[in-house]
Coordinates of C-alpha atoms and ligand atoms in Angstrom, one line a residue:
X1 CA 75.0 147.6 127.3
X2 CA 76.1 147.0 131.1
X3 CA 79.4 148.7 132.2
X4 CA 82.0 146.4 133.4
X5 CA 85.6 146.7 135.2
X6 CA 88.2 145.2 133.8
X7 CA 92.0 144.6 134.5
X8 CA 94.3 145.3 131.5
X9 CA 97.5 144.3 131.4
X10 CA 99.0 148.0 130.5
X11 CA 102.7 147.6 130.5
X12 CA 105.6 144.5 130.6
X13 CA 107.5 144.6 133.5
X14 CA 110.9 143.2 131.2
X15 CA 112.2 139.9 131.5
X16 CA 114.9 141.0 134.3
X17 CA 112.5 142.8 136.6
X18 CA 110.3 142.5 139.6
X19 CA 106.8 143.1 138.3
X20 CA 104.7 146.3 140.1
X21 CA 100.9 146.7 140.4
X22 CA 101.0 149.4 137.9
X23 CA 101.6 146.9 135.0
X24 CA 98.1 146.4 135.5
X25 CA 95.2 149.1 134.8
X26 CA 91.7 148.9 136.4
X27 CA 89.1 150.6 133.7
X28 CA 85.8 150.5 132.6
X29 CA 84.2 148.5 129.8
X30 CA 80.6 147.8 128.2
X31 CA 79.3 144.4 128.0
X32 CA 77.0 143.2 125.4
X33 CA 73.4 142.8 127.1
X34 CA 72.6 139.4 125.3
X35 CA 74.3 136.2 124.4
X36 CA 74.4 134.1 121.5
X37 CA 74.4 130.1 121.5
X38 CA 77.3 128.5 123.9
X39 CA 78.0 131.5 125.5
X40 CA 77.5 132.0 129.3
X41 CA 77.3 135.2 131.1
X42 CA 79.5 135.5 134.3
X43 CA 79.6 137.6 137.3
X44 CA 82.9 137.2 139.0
X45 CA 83.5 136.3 142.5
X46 CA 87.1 135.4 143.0
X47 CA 90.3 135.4 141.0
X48 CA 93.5 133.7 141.5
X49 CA 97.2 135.5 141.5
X50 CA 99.6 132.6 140.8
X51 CA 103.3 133.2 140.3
X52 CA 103.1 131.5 136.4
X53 CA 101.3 134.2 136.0
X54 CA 104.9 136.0 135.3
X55 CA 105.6 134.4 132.5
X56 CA 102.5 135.8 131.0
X57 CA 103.7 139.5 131.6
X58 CA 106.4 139.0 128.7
X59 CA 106.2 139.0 125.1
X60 CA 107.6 135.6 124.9
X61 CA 106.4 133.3 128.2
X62 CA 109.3 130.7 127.4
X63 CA 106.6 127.9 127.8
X64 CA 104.4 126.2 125.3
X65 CA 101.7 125.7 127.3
X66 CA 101.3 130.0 128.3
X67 CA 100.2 132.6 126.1
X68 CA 101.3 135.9 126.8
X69 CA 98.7 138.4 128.5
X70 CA 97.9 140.8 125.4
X71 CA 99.1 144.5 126.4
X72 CA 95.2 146.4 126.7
X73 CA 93.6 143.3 126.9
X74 CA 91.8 142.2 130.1
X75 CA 94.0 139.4 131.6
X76 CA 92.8 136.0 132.7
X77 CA 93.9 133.4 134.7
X78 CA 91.9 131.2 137.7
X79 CA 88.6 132.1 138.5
X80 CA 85.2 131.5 140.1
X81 CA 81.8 133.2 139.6
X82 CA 77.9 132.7 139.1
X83 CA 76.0 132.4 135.8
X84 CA 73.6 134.6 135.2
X85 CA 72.4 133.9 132.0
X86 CA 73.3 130.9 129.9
X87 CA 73.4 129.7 126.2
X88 CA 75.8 126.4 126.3
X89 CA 74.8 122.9 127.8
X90 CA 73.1 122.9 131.1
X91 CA 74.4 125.5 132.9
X92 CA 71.5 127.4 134.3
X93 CA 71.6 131.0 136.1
X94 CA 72.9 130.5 139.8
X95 CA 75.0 127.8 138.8
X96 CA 78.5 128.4 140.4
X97 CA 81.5 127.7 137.7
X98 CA 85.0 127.8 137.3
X99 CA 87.6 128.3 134.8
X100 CA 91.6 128.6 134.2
X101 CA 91.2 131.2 131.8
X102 CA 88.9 133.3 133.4
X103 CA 88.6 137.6 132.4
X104 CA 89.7 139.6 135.0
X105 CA 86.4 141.6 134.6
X106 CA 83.6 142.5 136.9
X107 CA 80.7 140.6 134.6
X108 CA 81.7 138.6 131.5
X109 CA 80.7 136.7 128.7
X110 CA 82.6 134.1 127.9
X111 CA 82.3 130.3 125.9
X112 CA 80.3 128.1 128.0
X113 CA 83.2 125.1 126.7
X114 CA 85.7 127.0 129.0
X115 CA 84.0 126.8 132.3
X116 CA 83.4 123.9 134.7
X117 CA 80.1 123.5 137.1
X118 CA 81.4 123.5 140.7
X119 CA 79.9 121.6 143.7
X120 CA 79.7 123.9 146.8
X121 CA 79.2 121.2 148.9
X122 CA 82.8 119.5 148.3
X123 CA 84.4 122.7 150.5
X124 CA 81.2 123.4 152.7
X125 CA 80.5 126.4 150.5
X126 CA 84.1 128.1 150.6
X127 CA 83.9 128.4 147.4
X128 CA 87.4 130.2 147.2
X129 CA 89.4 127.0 148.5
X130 CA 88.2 125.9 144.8
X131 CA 91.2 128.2 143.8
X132 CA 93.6 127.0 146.6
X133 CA 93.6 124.0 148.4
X134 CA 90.8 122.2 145.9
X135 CA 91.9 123.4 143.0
X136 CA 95.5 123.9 141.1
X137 CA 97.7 124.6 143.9
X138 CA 96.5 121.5 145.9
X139 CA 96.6 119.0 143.0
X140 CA 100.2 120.5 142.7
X141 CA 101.0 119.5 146.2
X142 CA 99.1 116.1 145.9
X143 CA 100.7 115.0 142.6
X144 CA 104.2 116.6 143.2
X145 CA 104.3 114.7 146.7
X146 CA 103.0 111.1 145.5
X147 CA 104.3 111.1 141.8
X148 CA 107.4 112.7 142.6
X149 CA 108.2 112.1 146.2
X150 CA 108.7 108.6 146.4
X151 CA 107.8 108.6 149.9
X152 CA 106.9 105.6 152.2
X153 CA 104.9 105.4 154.8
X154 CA 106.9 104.0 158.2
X155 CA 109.9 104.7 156.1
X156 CA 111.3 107.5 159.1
X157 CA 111.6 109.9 155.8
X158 CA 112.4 113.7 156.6
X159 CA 110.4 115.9 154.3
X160 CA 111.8 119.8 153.4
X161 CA 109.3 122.2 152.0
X162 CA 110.4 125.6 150.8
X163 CA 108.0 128.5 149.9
X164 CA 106.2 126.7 153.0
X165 CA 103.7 129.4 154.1
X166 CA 102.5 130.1 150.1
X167 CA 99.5 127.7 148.7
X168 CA 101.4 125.0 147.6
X169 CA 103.7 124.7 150.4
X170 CA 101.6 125.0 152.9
X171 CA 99.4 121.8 151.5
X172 CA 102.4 120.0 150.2
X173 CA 104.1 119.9 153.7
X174 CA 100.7 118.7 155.2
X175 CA 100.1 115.9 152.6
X176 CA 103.8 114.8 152.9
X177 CA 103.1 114.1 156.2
X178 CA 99.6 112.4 155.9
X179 CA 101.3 110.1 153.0
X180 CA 103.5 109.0 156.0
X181 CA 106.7 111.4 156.3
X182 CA 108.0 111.4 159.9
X183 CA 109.4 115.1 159.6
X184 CA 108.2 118.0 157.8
X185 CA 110.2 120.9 157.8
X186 CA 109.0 124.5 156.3
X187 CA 111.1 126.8 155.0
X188 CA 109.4 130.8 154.6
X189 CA 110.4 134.4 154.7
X190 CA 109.1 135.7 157.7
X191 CA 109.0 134.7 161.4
X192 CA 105.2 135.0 161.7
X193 CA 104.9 132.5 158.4
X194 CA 107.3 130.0 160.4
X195 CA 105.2 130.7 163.9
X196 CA 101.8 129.4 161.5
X197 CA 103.5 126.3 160.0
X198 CA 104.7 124.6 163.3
X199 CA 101.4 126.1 165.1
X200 CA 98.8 125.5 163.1
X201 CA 99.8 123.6 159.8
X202 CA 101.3 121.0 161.9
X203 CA 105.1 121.0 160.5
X204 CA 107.8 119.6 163.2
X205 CA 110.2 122.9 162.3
X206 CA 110.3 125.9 160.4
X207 CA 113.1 128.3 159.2
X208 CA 113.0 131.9 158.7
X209 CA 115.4 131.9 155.4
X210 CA 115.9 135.7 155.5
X211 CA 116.9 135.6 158.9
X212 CA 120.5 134.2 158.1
X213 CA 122.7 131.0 159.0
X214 CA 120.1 129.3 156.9
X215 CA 122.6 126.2 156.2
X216 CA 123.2 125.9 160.1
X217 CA 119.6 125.9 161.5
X218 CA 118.2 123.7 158.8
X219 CA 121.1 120.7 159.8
X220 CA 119.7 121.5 163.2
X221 CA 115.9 121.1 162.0
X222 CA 116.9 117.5 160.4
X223 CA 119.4 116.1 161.9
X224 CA 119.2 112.8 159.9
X225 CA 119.4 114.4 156.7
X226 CA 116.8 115.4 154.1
X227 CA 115.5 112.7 152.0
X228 CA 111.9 114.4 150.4
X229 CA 112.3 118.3 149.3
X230 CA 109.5 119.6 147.8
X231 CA 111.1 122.8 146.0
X232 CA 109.0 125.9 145.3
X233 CA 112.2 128.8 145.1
X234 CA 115.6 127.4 143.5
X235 CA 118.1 129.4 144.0
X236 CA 120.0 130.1 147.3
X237 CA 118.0 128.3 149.2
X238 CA 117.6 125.2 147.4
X239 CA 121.1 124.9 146.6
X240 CA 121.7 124.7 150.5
X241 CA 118.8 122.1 150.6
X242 CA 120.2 120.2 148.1
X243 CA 123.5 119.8 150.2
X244 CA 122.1 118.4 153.1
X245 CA 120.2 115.7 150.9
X246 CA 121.1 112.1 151.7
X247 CA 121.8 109.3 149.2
X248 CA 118.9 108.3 147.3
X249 CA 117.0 110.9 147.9
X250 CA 114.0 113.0 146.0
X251 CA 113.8 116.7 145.1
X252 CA 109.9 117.6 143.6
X253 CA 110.7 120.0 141.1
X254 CA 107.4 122.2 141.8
X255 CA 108.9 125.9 140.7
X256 CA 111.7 128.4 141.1
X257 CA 110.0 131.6 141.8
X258 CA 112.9 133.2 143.1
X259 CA 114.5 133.0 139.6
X260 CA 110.9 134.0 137.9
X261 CA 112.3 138.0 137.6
X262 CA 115.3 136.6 135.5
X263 CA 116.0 136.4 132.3
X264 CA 116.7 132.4 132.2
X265 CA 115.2 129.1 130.9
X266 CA 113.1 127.1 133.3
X267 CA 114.2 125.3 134.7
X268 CA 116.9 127.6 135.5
X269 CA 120.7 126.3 135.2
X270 CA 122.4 124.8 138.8
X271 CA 125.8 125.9 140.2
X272 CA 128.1 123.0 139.3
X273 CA 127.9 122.5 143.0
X274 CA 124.3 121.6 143.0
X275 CA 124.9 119.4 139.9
X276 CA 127.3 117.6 141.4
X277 CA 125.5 116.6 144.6
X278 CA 122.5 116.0 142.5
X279 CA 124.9 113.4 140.6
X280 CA 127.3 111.9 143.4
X281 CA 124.0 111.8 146.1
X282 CA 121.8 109.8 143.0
X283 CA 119.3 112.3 144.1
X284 CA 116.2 112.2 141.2
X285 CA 114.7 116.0 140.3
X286 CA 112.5 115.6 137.5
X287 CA 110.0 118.2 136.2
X288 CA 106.9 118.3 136.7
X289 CA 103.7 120.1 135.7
X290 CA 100.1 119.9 137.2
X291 CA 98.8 119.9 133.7
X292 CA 100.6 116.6 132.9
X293 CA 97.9 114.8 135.0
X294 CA 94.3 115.6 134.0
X295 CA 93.2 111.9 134.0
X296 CA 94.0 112.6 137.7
X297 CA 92.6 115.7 138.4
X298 CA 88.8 114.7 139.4
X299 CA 89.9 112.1 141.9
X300 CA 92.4 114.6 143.5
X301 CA 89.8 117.0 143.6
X302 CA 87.6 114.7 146.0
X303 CA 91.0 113.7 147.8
X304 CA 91.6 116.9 149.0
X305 CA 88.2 118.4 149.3
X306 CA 88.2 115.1 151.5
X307 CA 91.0 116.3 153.7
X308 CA 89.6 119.5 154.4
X309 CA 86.1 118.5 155.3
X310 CA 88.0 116.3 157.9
X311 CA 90.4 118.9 159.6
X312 CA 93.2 116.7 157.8
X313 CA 94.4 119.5 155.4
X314 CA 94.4 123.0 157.2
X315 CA 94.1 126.1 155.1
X316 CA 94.8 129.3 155.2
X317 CA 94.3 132.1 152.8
X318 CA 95.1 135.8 152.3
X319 CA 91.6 138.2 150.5
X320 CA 92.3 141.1 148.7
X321 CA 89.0 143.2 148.2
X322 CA 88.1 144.9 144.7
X323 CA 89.0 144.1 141.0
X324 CA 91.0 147.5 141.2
X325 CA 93.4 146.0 143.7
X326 CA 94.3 142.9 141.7
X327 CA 97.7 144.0 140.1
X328 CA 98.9 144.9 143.9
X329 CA 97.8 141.5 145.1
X330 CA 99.7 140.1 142.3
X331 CA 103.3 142.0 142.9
X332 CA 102.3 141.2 147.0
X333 CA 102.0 137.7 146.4
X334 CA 105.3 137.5 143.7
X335 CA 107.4 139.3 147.0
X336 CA 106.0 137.1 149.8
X337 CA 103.0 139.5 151.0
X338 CA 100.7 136.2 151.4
X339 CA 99.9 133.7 153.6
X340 CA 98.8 130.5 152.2
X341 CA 96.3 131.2 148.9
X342 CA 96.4 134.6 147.4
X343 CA 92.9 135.4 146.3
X344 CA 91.1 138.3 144.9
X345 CA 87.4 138.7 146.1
X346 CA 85.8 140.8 143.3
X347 CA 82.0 140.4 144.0
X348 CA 80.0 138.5 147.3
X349 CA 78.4 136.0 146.7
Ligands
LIG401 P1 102.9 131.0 146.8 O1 101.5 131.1 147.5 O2 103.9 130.1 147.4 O3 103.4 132.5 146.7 C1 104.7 132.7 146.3 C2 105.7 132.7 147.5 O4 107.0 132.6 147.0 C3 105.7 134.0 148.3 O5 104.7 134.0 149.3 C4 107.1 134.0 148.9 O6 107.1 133.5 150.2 C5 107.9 133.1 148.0 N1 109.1 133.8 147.3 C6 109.0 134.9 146.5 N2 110.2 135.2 146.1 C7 111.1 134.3 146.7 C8 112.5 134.2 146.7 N3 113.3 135.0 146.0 N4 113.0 133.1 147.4 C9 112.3 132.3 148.1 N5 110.9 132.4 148.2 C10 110.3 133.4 147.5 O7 102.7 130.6 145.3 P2 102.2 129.2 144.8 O8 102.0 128.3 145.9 O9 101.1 129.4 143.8 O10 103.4 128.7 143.9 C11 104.6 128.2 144.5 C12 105.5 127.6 143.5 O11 104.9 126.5 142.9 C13 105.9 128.6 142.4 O12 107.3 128.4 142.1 C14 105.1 128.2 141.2 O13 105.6 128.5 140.0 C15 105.0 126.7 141.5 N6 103.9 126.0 140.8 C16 104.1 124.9 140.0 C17 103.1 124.2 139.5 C18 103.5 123.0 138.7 O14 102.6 122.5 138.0 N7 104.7 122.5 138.7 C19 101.7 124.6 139.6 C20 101.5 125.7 140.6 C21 102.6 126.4 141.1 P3 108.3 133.9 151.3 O15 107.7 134.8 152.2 O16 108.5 132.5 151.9 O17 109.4 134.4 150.5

């Protein structure tokens, strides 16, 4: 038997509450020391925080596709590691997989059908972008903005972004504008996050929207109107987006994390306000899930790991170190502690 560390989900933070790095327990584990056929034994490298991760704090995750995180049970969600022994199809040891419903655990064995082979090579070896801009977060961005964003190259469109400095945001923003958007404008929580986008992300504008007069400097950021949002928050924020819209134009549904803490259906409900502008302004805003488009995934995997290796799509990421620090990277990312991808680096490579 090896000894392991695992995270555990120890306690629900409650539908109508902020979740806290002590919902999560770091403790220590044996793993068996052989496999049987179609297993695969793991060593983990990196693990993804994601915000639907949320939903999977509560008994009920109000979404079909989500099973709730069992309470004592190691969690599991995005991750990346190296074989090191293997029992299912031709995986071999030193083959470096992946999997969305990978243990939060040191070492672990797990069913070789769950895991995909990876290809260093697509992401010069940054094997982390695999869970950022190559992986969920940038297919979200790449499907949201050209299955939902109706945009049109040499069409002059202005394209909004809010939760612009987190992983999807900070792609979507980019690939609006390679798909031909003449304005990209971020929307983020901190100065520093705005300073990045317009520095080094390459968006015309960004807007600090804790820094007040949100309404105002955002009509002076797109002065012809907004005609592509690609919404990552709801709430306040989007309902101000939403009035500045023009006629005929497109929101991309991609989340609403800043009504994740609630207590409400998702999508959650609109002030009649935002209904009616949504109505009177034809504006389309339908959902939309990454999931939806697995036919699609492969070739948007090349797309993007495309970009990058070309300087096209910039990246940026914020590394937590240690298994042990995984619920605070979690409640970090869920309160706007990261910049770009929020990873968890749990063993070098
Ligand atoms: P991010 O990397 O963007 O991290 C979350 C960010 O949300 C934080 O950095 C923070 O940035 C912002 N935030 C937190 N609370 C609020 C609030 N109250 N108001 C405004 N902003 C807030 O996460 P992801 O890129 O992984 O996810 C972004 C969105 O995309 C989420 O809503 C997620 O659910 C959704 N998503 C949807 C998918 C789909 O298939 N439709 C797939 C993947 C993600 P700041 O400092 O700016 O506040």
């Amino acid at each position: 038997m090896g000894i392991i560390q695992r995270a555990v989900l120890h306690s629900r933070p409650g539908k109508n509450s902020e979740p806290v790095a002590e919902n999560f327990c770091v403790e220590e584990a044996s793993l068996a020391d052989g496999i049987t056929d179609g297993q695969v034994k793991v060593r983990t490298l990196y693990l993804s925080v994601d915000p639907y991760m949320r939903c999977r704090m509560n008994e009920d995750t109000g979404a079909d596709y989500l099973l709730p995180w069992k309470l004592g049970e190691a969690a599991d969600g995005g991750g990346i590691g190296v074989v090191e022994e293997s029992k299912y199809g031709s995986f071999t040891a030193g083959d470096t997989v992946c999997s969305f419903n990978w243990p939060w655990q040191t070492r672990a064995i797990v069913e070789g059908k769950i895991l995909q082979k990876l290809h260093p090579e697509l992401v010069g070896g940054h094997l982390s972008y695999f869970l950022g801009a190559v992986g969920m977060p940038g297919l979200t961005a790449l499907f949201g903005v050209k299955e939902k964003g109706h945009v049109t190259l040499g069409a002059g469109q202005t394209m909004v972004v809010s939760g612009a400095a987190g992983a999807c945001g900070s792609l979507a923003g980019q690939i609006g504008r390679l798909e031909g958007c003449s304005r990209v404008v971020g929307i983020s929580g901190s100065d520093e996050k705005c300073s990045i986008l317009v520095s080094e992300l390459g968006f015309d504008a960004a807007v600090n929207y804790k820094g007040g007069n949100l309404a105002q400097k955002l009509h002076e950021c797109c002065p012809a109107g907004v005609d592509v949002y690609f919404d990552n928050v709801g709430g306040d924020v989007s309902d101000i987006v939403i009035s500045q819209m023009n006629q005929n134009s497109h929101v991309i549904l991609c989340g609403q994390i800043s009504q994740y803490n609630k207590d409400v259906p998702y999508p959650p409900p609109l002030p009649s306000r935002t209904e009616a502008a949504l109505r009177d302004k034809n504006i389309t805003r339908d959902r939309f899930l990454v999931l939806w488009y697995a036919d699609k995934h492969e070739a948007g995997i090349l797309q993007l790991s495309q970009w990058v290796r070309e300087g096209k799509l910039k990246v940026r990421e914020t590394v937590t170190k240690g298994l042990e620090n995984i619920g605070a990277a979690f409640q970090s990312m869920m309160k706007g502690g990261n910049i770009g991808k929020q990873i968890v680096l749990v063993s070098e490579e």
